[in-house]
Coordinates of C-alpha atoms in Angstrom, one line a residue:
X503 CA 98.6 204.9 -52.0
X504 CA 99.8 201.1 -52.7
X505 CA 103.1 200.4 -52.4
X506 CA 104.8 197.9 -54.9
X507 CA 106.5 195.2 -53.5
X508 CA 109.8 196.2 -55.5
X509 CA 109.9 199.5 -53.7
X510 CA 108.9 197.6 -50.2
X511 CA 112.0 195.3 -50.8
X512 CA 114.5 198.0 -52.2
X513 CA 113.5 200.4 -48.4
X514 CA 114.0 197.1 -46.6
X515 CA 117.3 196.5 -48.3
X516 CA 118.5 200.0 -47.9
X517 CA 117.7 199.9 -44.1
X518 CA 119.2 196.4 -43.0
X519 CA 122.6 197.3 -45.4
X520 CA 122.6 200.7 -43.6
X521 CA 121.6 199.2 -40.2
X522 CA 124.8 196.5 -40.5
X523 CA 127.4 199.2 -42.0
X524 CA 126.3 201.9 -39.6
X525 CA 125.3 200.4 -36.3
X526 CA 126.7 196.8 -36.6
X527 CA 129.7 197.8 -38.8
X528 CA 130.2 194.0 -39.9
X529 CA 129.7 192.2 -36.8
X530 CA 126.7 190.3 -37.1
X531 CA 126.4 190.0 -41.0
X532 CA 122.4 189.2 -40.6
X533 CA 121.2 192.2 -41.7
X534 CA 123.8 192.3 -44.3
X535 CA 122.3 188.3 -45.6
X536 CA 118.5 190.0 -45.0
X537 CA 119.7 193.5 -46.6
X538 CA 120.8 191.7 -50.0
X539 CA 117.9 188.8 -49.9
X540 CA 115.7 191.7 -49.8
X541 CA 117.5 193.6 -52.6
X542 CA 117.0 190.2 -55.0
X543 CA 113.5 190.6 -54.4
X544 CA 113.3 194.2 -55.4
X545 CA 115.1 193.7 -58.6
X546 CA 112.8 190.7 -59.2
X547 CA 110.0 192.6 -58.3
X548 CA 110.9 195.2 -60.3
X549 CA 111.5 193.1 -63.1
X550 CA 108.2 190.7 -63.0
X551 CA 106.2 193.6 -62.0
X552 CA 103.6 190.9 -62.2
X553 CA 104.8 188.8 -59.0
X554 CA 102.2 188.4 -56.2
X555 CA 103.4 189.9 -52.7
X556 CA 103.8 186.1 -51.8
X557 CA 106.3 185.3 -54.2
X558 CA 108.2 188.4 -53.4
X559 CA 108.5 187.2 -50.0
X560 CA 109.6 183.5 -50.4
X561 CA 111.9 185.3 -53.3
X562 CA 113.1 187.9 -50.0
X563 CA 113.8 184.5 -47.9
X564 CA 115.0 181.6 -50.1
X565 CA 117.8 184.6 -51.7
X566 CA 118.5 185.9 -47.6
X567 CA 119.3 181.9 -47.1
X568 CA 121.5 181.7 -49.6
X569 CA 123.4 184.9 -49.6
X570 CA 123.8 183.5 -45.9
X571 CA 124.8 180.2 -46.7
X572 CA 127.6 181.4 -49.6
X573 CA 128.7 184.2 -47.7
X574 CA 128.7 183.4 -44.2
X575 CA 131.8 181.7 -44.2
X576 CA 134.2 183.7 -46.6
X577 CA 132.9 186.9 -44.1
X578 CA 133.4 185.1 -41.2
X579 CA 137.0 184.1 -42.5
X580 CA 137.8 187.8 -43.2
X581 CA 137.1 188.6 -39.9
X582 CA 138.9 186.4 -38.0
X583 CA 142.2 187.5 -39.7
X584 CA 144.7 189.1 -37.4
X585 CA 143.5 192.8 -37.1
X586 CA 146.6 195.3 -36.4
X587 CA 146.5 195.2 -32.1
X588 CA 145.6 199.1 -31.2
X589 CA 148.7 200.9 -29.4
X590 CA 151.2 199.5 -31.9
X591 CA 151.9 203.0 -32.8
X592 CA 152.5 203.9 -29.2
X593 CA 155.8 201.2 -29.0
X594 CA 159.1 203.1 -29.3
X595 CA 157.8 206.4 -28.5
X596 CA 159.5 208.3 -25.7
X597 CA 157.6 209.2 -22.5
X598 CA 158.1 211.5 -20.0
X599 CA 158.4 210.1 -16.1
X600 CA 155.9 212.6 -13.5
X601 CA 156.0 209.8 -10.8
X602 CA 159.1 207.5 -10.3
X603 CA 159.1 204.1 -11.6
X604 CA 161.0 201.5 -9.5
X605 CA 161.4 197.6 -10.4
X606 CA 158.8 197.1 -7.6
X607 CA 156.5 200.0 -8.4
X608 CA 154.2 201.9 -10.2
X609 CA 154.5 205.1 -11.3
X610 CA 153.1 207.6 -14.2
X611 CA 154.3 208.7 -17.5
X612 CA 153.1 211.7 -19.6
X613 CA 152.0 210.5 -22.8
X614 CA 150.2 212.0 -26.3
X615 CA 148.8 214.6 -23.8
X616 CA 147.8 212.2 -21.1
X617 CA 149.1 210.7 -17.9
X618 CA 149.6 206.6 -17.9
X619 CA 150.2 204.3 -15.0
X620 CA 153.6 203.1 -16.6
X621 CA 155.3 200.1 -15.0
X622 CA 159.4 199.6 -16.1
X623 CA 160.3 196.8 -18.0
X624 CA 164.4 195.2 -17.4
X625 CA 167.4 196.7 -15.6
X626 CA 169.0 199.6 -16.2
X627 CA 168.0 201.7 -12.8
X628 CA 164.5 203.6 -11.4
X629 CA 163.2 205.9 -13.8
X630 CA 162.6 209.6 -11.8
X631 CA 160.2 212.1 -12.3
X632 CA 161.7 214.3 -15.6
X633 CA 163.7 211.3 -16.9
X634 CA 162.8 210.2 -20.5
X635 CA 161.3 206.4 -21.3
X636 CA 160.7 204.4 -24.4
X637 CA 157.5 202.5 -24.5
X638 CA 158.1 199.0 -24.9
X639 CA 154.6 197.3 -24.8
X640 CA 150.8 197.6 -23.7
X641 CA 149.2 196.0 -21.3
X642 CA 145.6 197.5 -20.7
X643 CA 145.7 201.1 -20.1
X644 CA 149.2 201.0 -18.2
X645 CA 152.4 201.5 -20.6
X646 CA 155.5 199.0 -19.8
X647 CA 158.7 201.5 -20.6
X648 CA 162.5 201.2 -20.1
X649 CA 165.3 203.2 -20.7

């Protein structure tokens, strides 16, 4: 069985797009820019049914080139934009204290089911084990709390 070049290009296409959404999930953008160039040369090969495997090709690169050179920078812009920072929805949340928390020491907090290395954050006394906490910021994996 020969394959067309237009079903060739459209199995390339749906591989890089599913390749960029699924495993890169709009990192890289490459296989997106080789995904579409590849799609423009199924529809053109479906539509000159008469175009040699060659053209189909140089059609494949020249539109992968300029779907990378038009959208390249308005992706790239989109992600550089501030993304909400994860643990946002942890601030103001109380905590419970299961190791005291001094102004010169660790301790632990109980927290959405786990235990934290929580550090305290202004004055207002330790923090001992039962007291309650507010979460004030992240910092890694340990929570900065205070009364």
């Amino acid at each position: 069985m020969d394959m067309s070049p237009a079903i060739f290009f459209l199995l390339v296409s749906v591989g890089l797009i599913a390749a960029e959404l699924l495993i890169m999930q709009f990192s890289v953008f490459w296989f997106l820019f080789f995904g579409l160039g590849a799609l423009v040369a199924s529809i053109a090969a479906w539509t000159m049914p008469e175009l040699s495997w060659f053209l189909t090709t140089a059609i494949f690169l020249l539109s992968s080139l300029a779907t990378a050179v038009a959208l390249y920078p308005l992706l790239r812009k989109w992600q550089d934009q501030p993304a909400p920072i994860a643990g946002n929805d942890a601030i103001g949340q109380r905590v419970t204290v299961i190791e005291a928390i001094t102004q010169s020491s660790e301790g632990k907090v109980s927290w959405s089911g786990s235990d934290w290395p929580a550090r305290m954050e202004g004055e207002g006394g330790d923090l001992m084990e039962g007291d309650t906490a507010i979460i004030r910021r992240l910092e890694g994996i340990r929570l900065i709390v205070g009364r």
